[in-house]
Amino acid sequence: MDADAHDWNRTLREQCEFHWNHQLRARLESLTDDEYFWSPVPDAWTVRPRDGSTSPVRHGAGDFTVDYTFPEPVPAAFTTIAWRLAHVIVGVLATRNAAHFGAPEVSYETWEYARDAATALNQLRTQLDIWLAGVAGLGDAALRVPVGEKEPYPEAPMADLVLHINRELIHHLSEVCLLRDLYAHTTSATNGATR
C-alpha cells in the first residue's frame, strides 16, 4: 500500500460511520423516554426540568437543564442516557462543529436540551451529519493542519481531533447502549413481572 496515495480522510470517517451505521443507529432508534431519563442509582446527573434541578450548576438555555458541578466529584457522578447524549451532542459534536465547520456557536450554557428521547436523537443525528460533512470537506492536506486555539491541544493536527471525536462517540454511545441493556434486564421481565 502506498501510504501517500491512501485516502486517510475516508479512513478516518469510515471508523465513525461504520460504528454508527452497523452498531449504534439501530440500537438507538427505539430509545424510549423512560430509558432516556432512567437512573439505576440515586442522585445521578441527568437532564431535567429547570425548576426540578437541585444540581449546584445547571446548564441550559431552555426549559430543561443538564446537571453539573465544578470541581467534578470523586468518584465521578453516575450519568443517565439523557446526560450522556447531551454531552455527546453539545460537548463532543456541536462545539466542534462551531469551532471548525461554521456551525452556530454553542456551549453547555446556551444549549436547548432535549425534553425527550426523540428530540435528543434528532439533535444527535443533526450534529453527527454536520461533523461528518465537515470532516469530508477537509481533504487529506487539511488533516495535517493544527487545530488551533479553540482546542486544548492547539498544535495537534486535525487528524488527531477526528480520531479523538471518533473515540468519544464510540465510547459514550456504547455506554448508552449498555444502559439500555441494563434497563431492559432490570426494569421488567419478558412476562411483565418486575425483577
PDB file of N, CA and C in Angstrom, residues 111-190:
ATOM      1  N   TRP A 111     -27.222  25.772  25.259  1.00  0.00           N
ATOM      2  CA  TRP A 111     -27.909  24.716  24.511  1.00  0.00           C
ATOM      3  C   TRP A 111     -29.339  24.520  25.013  1.00  0.00           C
ATOM      4  N   GLU A 112     -30.255  24.211  24.091  1.00  0.00           N
ATOM      5  CA  GLU A 112     -31.631  23.836  24.431  1.00  0.00           C
ATOM      6  C   GLU A 112     -31.662  22.314  24.544  1.00  0.00           C
ATOM      7  N   TYR A 113     -31.598  21.807  25.773  1.00  0.00           N
ATOM      8  CA  TYR A 113     -31.525  20.364  25.989  1.00  0.00           C
ATOM      9  C   TYR A 113     -32.855  19.692  25.693  1.00  0.00           C
ATOM     10  N   ALA A 114     -32.755  18.485  25.178  1.00  0.00           N
ATOM     11  CA  ALA A 114     -33.935  17.730  24.745  1.00  0.00           C
ATOM     12  C   ALA A 114     -34.766  17.290  25.936  1.00  0.00           C
ATOM     13  N   ARG A 115     -36.073  17.478  25.827  1.00  0.00           N
ATOM     14  CA  ARG A 115     -37.001  17.062  26.880  1.00  0.00           C
ATOM     15  C   ARG A 115     -37.477  15.637  26.684  1.00  0.00           C
ATOM     16  N   ASP A 116     -37.043  14.992  25.572  1.00  0.00           N
ATOM     17  CA  ASP A 116     -37.454  13.614  25.313  1.00  0.00           C
ATOM     18  C   ASP A 116     -36.419  12.931  24.429  1.00  0.00           C
ATOM     19  N   ALA A 117     -36.537  11.613  24.362  1.00  0.00           N
ATOM     20  CA  ALA A 117     -35.559  10.803  23.633  1.00  0.00           C
ATOM     21  C   ALA A 117     -35.549  11.115  22.140  1.00  0.00           C
ATOM     22  N   ALA A 118     -36.725  11.281  21.538  1.00  0.00           N
ATOM     23  CA  ALA A 118     -36.796  11.529  20.093  1.00  0.00           C
ATOM     24  C   ALA A 118     -36.075  12.821  19.726  1.00  0.00           C
ATOM     25  N   THR A 119     -36.259  13.860  20.517  1.00  0.00           N
ATOM     26  CA  THR A 119     -35.592  15.139  20.244  1.00  0.00           C
ATOM     27  C   THR A 119     -34.086  14.995  20.395  1.00  0.00           C
ATOM     28  N   ALA A 120     -33.649  14.283  21.431  1.00  0.00           N
ATOM     29  CA  ALA A 120     -32.212  14.078  21.625  1.00  0.00           C
ATOM     30  C   ALA A 120     -31.599  13.318  20.454  1.00  0.00           C
ATOM     31  N   LEU A 121     -32.278  12.288  19.976  1.00  0.00           N
ATOM     32  CA  LEU A 121     -31.748  11.524  18.836  1.00  0.00           C
ATOM     33  C   LEU A 121     -31.717  12.368  17.574  1.00  0.00           C
ATOM     34  N   ASN A 122     -32.693  13.241  17.377  1.00  0.00           N
ATOM     35  CA  ASN A 122     -32.661  14.159  16.232  1.00  0.00           C
ATOM     36  C   ASN A 122     -31.481  15.118  16.346  1.00  0.00           C
ATOM     37  N   GLN A 123     -31.247  15.644  17.547  1.00  0.00           N
ATOM     38  CA  GLN A 123     -30.094  16.521  17.752  1.00  0.00           C
ATOM     39  C   GLN A 123     -28.796  15.769  17.469  1.00  0.00           C
ATOM     40  N   LEU A 124     -28.712  14.539  17.931  1.00  0.00           N
ATOM     41  CA  LEU A 124     -27.513  13.732  17.700  1.00  0.00           C
ATOM     42  C   LEU A 124     -27.280  13.517  16.214  1.00  0.00           C
ATOM     43  N   ARG A 125     -28.313  13.101  15.490  1.00  0.00           N
ATOM     44  CA  ARG A 125     -28.156  12.865  14.044  1.00  0.00           C
ATOM     45  C   ARG A 125     -27.745  14.145  13.316  1.00  0.00           C
ATOM     46  N   THR A 126     -28.357  15.261  13.675  1.00  0.00           N
ATOM     47  CA  THR A 126     -28.025  16.538  13.032  1.00  0.00           C
ATOM     48  C   THR A 126     -26.564  16.905  13.254  1.00  0.00           C
ATOM     49  N   GLN A 127     -26.116  16.842  14.506  1.00  0.00           N
ATOM     50  CA  GLN A 127     -24.732  17.218  14.806  1.00  0.00           C
ATOM     51  C   GLN A 127     -23.731  16.238  14.205  1.00  0.00           C
ATOM     52  N   LEU A 128     -24.063  14.950  14.188  1.00  0.00           N
ATOM     53  CA  LEU A 128     -23.176  13.966  13.571  1.00  0.00           C
ATOM     54  C   LEU A 128     -23.073  14.203  12.065  1.00  0.00           C
ATOM     55  N   ASP A 129     -24.187  14.505  11.419  1.00  0.00           N
ATOM     56  CA  ASP A 129     -24.159  14.791   9.974  1.00  0.00           C
ATOM     57  C   ASP A 129     -23.290  16.013   9.671  1.00  0.00           C
ATOM     58  N   ILE A 130     -23.406  17.061  10.481  1.00  0.00           N
ATOM     59  CA  ILE A 130     -22.582  18.266  10.279  1.00  0.00           C
ATOM     60  C   ILE A 130     -21.106  17.909  10.444  1.00  0.00           C
ATOM     61  N   TRP A 131     -20.796  17.150  11.491  1.00  0.00           N
ATOM     62  CA  TRP A 131     -19.407  16.763  11.743  1.00  0.00           C
ATOM     63  C   TRP A 131     -18.836  15.956  10.580  1.00  0.00           C
ATOM     64  N   LEU A 132     -19.548  14.923  10.156  1.00  0.00           N
ATOM     65  CA  LEU A 132     -19.030  14.062   9.089  1.00  0.00           C
ATOM     66  C   LEU A 132     -18.897  14.813   7.772  1.00  0.00           C
ATOM     67  N   ALA A 133     -19.840  15.686   7.469  1.00  0.00           N
ATOM     68  CA  ALA A 133     -19.727  16.502   6.245  1.00  0.00           C
ATOM     69  C   ALA A 133     -18.533  17.444   6.347  1.00  0.00           C
ATOM     70  N   GLY A 134     -18.330  18.018   7.526  1.00  0.00           N
ATOM     71  CA  GLY A 134     -17.188  18.909   7.719  1.00  0.00           C
ATOM     72  C   GLY A 134     -15.877  18.181   7.554  1.00  0.00           C
ATOM     73  N   VAL A 135     -15.758  17.002   8.143  1.00  0.00           N
ATOM     74  CA  VAL A 135     -14.534  16.217   8.002  1.00  0.00           C
ATOM     75  C   VAL A 135     -14.328  15.827   6.546  1.00  0.00           C
ATOM     76  N   ALA A 136     -15.384  15.417   5.865  1.00  0.00           N
ATOM     77  CA  ALA A 136     -15.261  15.038   4.449  1.00  0.00           C
ATOM     78  C   ALA A 136     -14.742  16.198   3.613  1.00  0.00           C
ATOM     79  N   GLY A 137     -15.136  17.412   3.967  1.00  0.00           N
ATOM     80  CA  GLY A 137     -14.710  18.588   3.220  1.00  0.00           C
ATOM     81  C   GLY A 137     -13.276  19.015   3.477  1.00  0.00           C
ATOM     82  N   LEU A 138     -12.626  18.416   4.447  1.00  0.00           N
ATOM     83  CA  LEU A 138     -11.261  18.812   4.773  1.00  0.00           C
ATOM     84  C   LEU A 138     -10.258  18.370   3.719  1.00  0.00           C
ATOM     85  N   GLY A 139     -10.420  17.159   3.210  1.00  0.00           N
ATOM     86  CA  GLY A 139      -9.382  16.606   2.350  1.00  0.00           C
ATOM     87  C   GLY A 139      -8.183  16.203   3.184  1.00  0.00           C
ATOM     88  N   ASP A 140      -7.277  15.479   2.573  1.00  0.00           N
ATOM     89  CA  ASP A 140      -6.124  14.955   3.305  1.00  0.00           C
ATOM     90  C   ASP A 140      -5.188  16.042   3.807  1.00  0.00           C
ATOM     91  N   ALA A 141      -4.944  17.077   3.022  1.00  0.00           N
ATOM     92  CA  ALA A 141      -3.991  18.118   3.430  1.00  0.00           C
ATOM     93  C   ALA A 141      -4.455  18.829   4.698  1.00  0.00           C
ATOM     94  N   ALA A 142      -5.732  19.126   4.797  1.00  0.00           N
ATOM     95  CA  ALA A 142      -6.247  19.842   5.964  1.00  0.00           C
ATOM     96  C   ALA A 142      -6.211  18.992   7.233  1.00  0.00           C
ATOM     97  N   LEU A 143      -6.120  17.677   7.095  1.00  0.00           N
ATOM     98  CA  LEU A 143      -5.998  16.826   8.275  1.00  0.00           C
ATOM     99  C   LEU A 143      -4.664  17.025   8.985  1.00  0.00           C
ATOM    100  N   ARG A 144      -3.691  17.606   8.279  1.00  0.00           N
ATOM    101  CA  ARG A 144      -2.366  17.844   8.864  1.00  0.00           C
ATOM    102  C   ARG A 144      -2.252  19.217   9.520  1.00  0.00           C
ATOM    103  N   VAL A 145      -3.232  20.077   9.307  1.00  0.00           N
ATOM    104  CA  VAL A 145      -3.184  21.453   9.830  1.00  0.00           C
ATOM    105  C   VAL A 145      -3.512  21.443  11.325  1.00  0.00           C
ATOM    106  N   PRO A 146      -2.752  22.211  12.139  1.00  0.00           N
ATOM    107  CA  PRO A 146      -3.051  22.273  13.574  1.00  0.00           C
ATOM    108  C   PRO A 146      -4.474  22.791  13.830  1.00  0.00           C
ATOM    109  N   VAL A 147      -5.102  22.258  14.875  1.00  0.00           N
ATOM    110  CA  VAL A 147      -6.498  22.603  15.183  1.00  0.00           C
ATOM    111  C   VAL A 147      -6.644  24.018  15.701  1.00  0.00           C
ATOM    112  N   GLY A 148      -5.621  24.584  16.295  1.00  0.00           N
ATOM    113  CA  GLY A 148      -5.670  25.966  16.740  1.00  0.00           C
ATOM    114  C   GLY A 148      -6.172  26.138  18.161  1.00  0.00           C
ATOM    115  N   GLU A 149      -6.309  27.400  18.546  1.00  0.00           N
ATOM    116  CA  GLU A 149      -6.574  27.783  19.928  1.00  0.00           C
ATOM    117  C   GLU A 149      -7.949  27.397  20.455  1.00  0.00           C
ATOM    118  N   LYS A 150      -8.845  26.963  19.598  1.00  0.00           N
ATOM    119  CA  LYS A 150     -10.174  26.569  20.067  1.00  0.00           C
ATOM    120  C   LYS A 150     -10.175  25.192  20.708  1.00  0.00           C
ATOM    121  N   GLU A 151      -9.051  24.509  20.663  1.00  0.00           N
ATOM    122  CA  GLU A 151      -8.920  23.169  21.233  1.00  0.00           C
ATOM    123  C   GLU A 151      -7.866  23.170  22.334  1.00  0.00           C
ATOM    124  N   PRO A 152      -7.951  22.217  23.271  1.00  0.00           N
ATOM    125  CA  PRO A 152      -6.973  22.165  24.371  1.00  0.00           C
ATOM    126  C   PRO A 152      -5.532  21.921  23.918  1.00  0.00           C
ATOM    127  N   TYR A 153      -5.356  21.262  22.785  1.00  0.00           N
ATOM    128  CA  TYR A 153      -4.014  20.992  22.256  1.00  0.00           C
ATOM    129  C   TYR A 153      -3.899  21.648  20.884  1.00  0.00           C
ATOM    130  N   PRO A 154      -3.658  22.953  20.844  1.00  0.00           N
ATOM    131  CA  PRO A 154      -3.744  23.714  19.589  1.00  0.00           C
ATOM    132  C   PRO A 154      -2.766  23.285  18.506  1.00  0.00           C
ATOM    133  N   GLU A 155      -1.653  22.681  18.879  1.00  0.00           N
ATOM    134  CA  GLU A 155      -0.667  22.267  17.881  1.00  0.00           C
ATOM    135  C   GLU A 155      -0.975  20.906  17.267  1.00  0.00           C
ATOM    136  N   ALA A 156      -1.923  20.182  17.827  1.00  0.00           N
ATOM    137  CA  ALA A 156      -2.267  18.860  17.295  1.00  0.00           C
ATOM    138  C   ALA A 156      -2.903  18.993  15.923  1.00  0.00           C
ATOM    139  N   PRO A 157      -2.601  18.066  15.017  1.00  0.00           N
ATOM    140  CA  PRO A 157      -3.225  18.136  13.689  1.00  0.00           C
ATOM    141  C   PRO A 157      -4.706  17.769  13.766  1.00  0.00           C
ATOM    142  N   MET A 158      -5.457  18.239  12.792  1.00  0.00           N
ATOM    143  CA  MET A 158      -6.890  17.969  12.731  1.00  0.00           C
ATOM    144  C   MET A 158      -7.169  16.467  12.753  1.00  0.00           C
ATOM    145  N   ALA A 159      -6.299  15.663  12.175  1.00  0.00           N
ATOM    146  CA  ALA A 159      -6.496  14.209  12.191  1.00  0.00           C
ATOM    147  C   ALA A 159      -6.570  13.689  13.619  1.00  0.00           C
ATOM    148  N   ASP A 160      -5.774  14.259  14.532  1.00  0.00           N
ATOM    149  CA  ASP A 160      -5.837  13.851  15.938  1.00  0.00           C
ATOM    150  C   ASP A 160      -7.205  14.170  16.540  1.00  0.00           C
ATOM    151  N   LEU A 161      -7.752  15.330  16.193  1.00  0.00           N
ATOM    152  CA  LEU A 161      -9.076  15.688  16.711  1.00  0.00           C
ATOM    153  C   LEU A 161     -10.139  14.742  16.157  1.00  0.00           C
ATOM    154  N   VAL A 162     -10.055  14.414  14.880  1.00  0.00           N
ATOM    155  CA  VAL A 162     -11.026  13.482  14.284  1.00  0.00           C
ATOM    156  C   VAL A 162     -10.958  12.139  15.009  1.00  0.00           C
ATOM    157  N   LEU A 163      -9.766  11.636  15.263  1.00  0.00           N
ATOM    158  CA  LEU A 163      -9.629  10.380  15.999  1.00  0.00           C
ATOM    159  C   LEU A 163     -10.181  10.503  17.418  1.00  0.00           C
ATOM    160  N   HIS A 164      -9.945  11.644  18.062  1.00  0.00           N
ATOM    161  CA  HIS A 164     -10.473  11.859  19.410  1.00  0.00           C
ATOM    162  C   HIS A 164     -12.004  11.849  19.403  1.00  0.00           C
ATOM    163  N   ILE A 165     -12.603  12.529  18.444  1.00  0.00           N
ATOM    164  CA  ILE A 165     -14.065  12.558  18.348  1.00  0.00           C
ATOM    165  C   ILE A 165     -14.595  11.154  18.074  1.00  0.00           C
ATOM    166  N   ASN A 166     -13.929  10.403  17.211  1.00  0.00           N
ATOM    167  CA  ASN A 166     -14.333   9.013  16.970  1.00  0.00           C
ATOM    168  C   ASN A 166     -14.330   8.220  18.274  1.00  0.00           C
ATOM    169  N   ARG A 167     -13.257   8.354  19.050  1.00  0.00           N
ATOM    170  CA  ARG A 167     -13.174   7.642  20.338  1.00  0.00           C
ATOM    171  C   ARG A 167     -14.299   8.065  21.270  1.00  0.00           C
ATOM    172  N   GLU A 168     -14.558   9.352  21.355  1.00  0.00           N
ATOM    173  CA  GLU A 168     -15.621   9.856  22.224  1.00  0.00           C
ATOM    174  C   GLU A 168     -16.976   9.294  21.814  1.00  0.00           C
ATOM    175  N   LEU A 169     -17.257   9.303  20.522  1.00  0.00           N
ATOM    176  CA  LEU A 169     -18.543   8.794  20.037  1.00  0.00           C
ATOM    177  C   LEU A 169     -18.685   7.300  20.314  1.00  0.00           C
ATOM    178  N   ILE A 170     -17.662   6.541  19.991  1.00  0.00           N
ATOM    179  CA  ILE A 170     -17.711   5.095  20.216  1.00  0.00           C
ATOM    180  C   ILE A 170     -17.854   4.805  21.710  1.00  0.00           C
ATOM    181  N   HIS A 171     -17.091   5.485  22.511  1.00  0.00           N
ATOM    182  CA  HIS A 171     -17.097   5.268  23.961  1.00  0.00           C
ATOM    183  C   HIS A 171     -18.453   5.616  24.576  1.00  0.00           C
ATOM    184  N   HIS A 172     -18.906   6.841  24.406  1.00  0.00           N
ATOM    185  CA  HIS A 172     -20.122   7.290  25.093  1.00  0.00           C
ATOM    186  C   HIS A 172     -21.390   6.655  24.523  1.00  0.00           C
ATOM    187  N   LEU A 173     -21.446   6.471  23.229  1.00  0.00           N
ATOM    188  CA  LEU A 173     -22.661   5.867  22.667  1.00  0.00           C
ATOM    189  C   LEU A 173     -22.730   4.371  22.978  1.00  0.00           C
ATOM    190  N   SER A 174     -21.580   3.739  23.167  1.00  0.00           N
ATOM    191  CA  SER A 174     -21.587   2.360  23.645  1.00  0.00           C
ATOM    192  C   SER A 174     -22.084   2.299  25.085  1.00  0.00           C
ATOM    193  N   GLU A 175     -21.729   3.296  25.890  1.00  0.00           N
ATOM    194  CA  GLU A 175     -22.267   3.380  27.252  1.00  0.00           C
ATOM    195  C   GLU A 175     -23.791   3.504  27.226  1.00  0.00           C
ATOM    196  N   VAL A 176     -24.302   4.307  26.309  1.00  0.00           N
ATOM    197  CA  VAL A 176     -25.758   4.457  26.174  1.00  0.00           C
ATOM    198  C   VAL A 176     -26.393   3.101  25.868  1.00  0.00           C
ATOM    199  N   CYS A 177     -25.786   2.350  24.957  1.00  0.00           N
ATOM    200  CA  CYS A 177     -26.317   1.022  24.623  1.00  0.00           C
ATOM    201  C   CYS A 177     -26.272   0.098  25.830  1.00  0.00           C
ATOM    202  N   LEU A 178     -25.202   0.154  26.598  1.00  0.00           N
ATOM    203  CA  LEU A 178     -25.105  -0.672  27.793  1.00  0.00           C
ATOM    204  C   LEU A 178     -26.190  -0.298  28.806  1.00  0.00           C
ATOM    205  N   LEU A 179     -26.438   0.997  28.979  1.00  0.00           N
ATOM    206  CA  LEU A 179     -27.513   1.417  29.888  1.00  0.00           C
ATOM    207  C   LEU A 179     -28.870   0.936  29.403  1.00  0.00           C
ATOM    208  N   ARG A 180     -29.068   0.917  28.089  1.00  0.00           N
ATOM    209  CA  ARG A 180     -30.327   0.366  27.555  1.00  0.00           C
ATOM    210  C   ARG A 180     -30.439  -1.118  27.898  1.00  0.00           C
ATOM    211  N   ASP A 181     -29.349  -1.854  27.774  1.00  0.00           N
ATOM    212  CA  ASP A 181     -29.357  -3.274  28.130  1.00  0.00           C
ATOM    213  C   ASP A 181     -29.664  -3.447  29.615  1.00  0.00           C
ATOM    214  N   LEU A 182     -29.028  -2.644  30.449  1.00  0.00           N
ATOM    215  CA  LEU A 182     -29.261  -2.726  31.887  1.00  0.00           C
ATOM    216  C   LEU A 182     -30.718  -2.404  32.209  1.00  0.00           C
ATOM    217  N   TYR A 183     -31.266  -1.397  31.577  1.00  0.00           N
ATOM    218  CA  TYR A 183     -32.674  -1.038  31.765  1.00  0.00           C
ATOM    219  C   TYR A 183     -33.575  -2.219  31.398  1.00  0.00           C
ATOM    220  N   ALA A 184     -33.319  -2.817  30.261  1.00  0.00           N
ATOM    221  CA  ALA A 184     -34.150  -3.930  29.794  1.00  0.00           C
ATOM    222  C   ALA A 184     -34.084  -5.130  30.733  1.00  0.00           C
ATOM    223  N   HIS A 185     -32.946  -5.344  31.368  1.00  0.00           N
ATOM    224  CA  HIS A 185     -32.761  -6.517  32.220  1.00  0.00           C
ATOM    225  C   HIS A 185     -33.074  -6.275  33.694  1.00  0.00           C
ATOM    226  N   THR A 186     -33.340  -5.040  34.063  1.00  0.00           N
ATOM    227  CA  THR A 186     -33.632  -4.770  35.470  1.00  0.00           C
ATOM    228  C   THR A 186     -35.030  -4.212  35.716  1.00  0.00           C
ATOM    229  N   THR A 187     -35.659  -3.618  34.715  1.00  0.00           N
ATOM    230  CA  THR A 187     -36.949  -2.985  34.971  1.00  0.00           C
ATOM    231  C   THR A 187     -38.129  -3.919  34.754  1.00  0.00           C
ATOM    232  N   SER A 188     -37.997  -4.881  33.847  1.00  0.00           N
ATOM    233  CA  SER A 188     -39.103  -5.818  33.654  1.00  0.00           C
ATOM    234  C   SER A 188     -38.606  -7.096  32.992  1.00  0.00           C
ATOM    235  N   ALA A 189     -39.279  -8.169  33.293  1.00  0.00           N
ATOM    236  CA  ALA A 189     -39.003  -9.445  32.639  1.00  0.00           C
ATOM    237  C   ALA A 189     -39.898  -9.562  31.419  1.00  0.00           C
ATOM    238  N   THR A 190     -39.666 -10.556  30.593  1.00  0.00           N
ATOM    239  CA  THR A 190     -40.469 -10.698  29.369  1.00  0.00           C
ATOM    240  C   THR A 190     -41.922 -10.961  29.650  1.00  0.00           C
TER     241      THR A 190
END
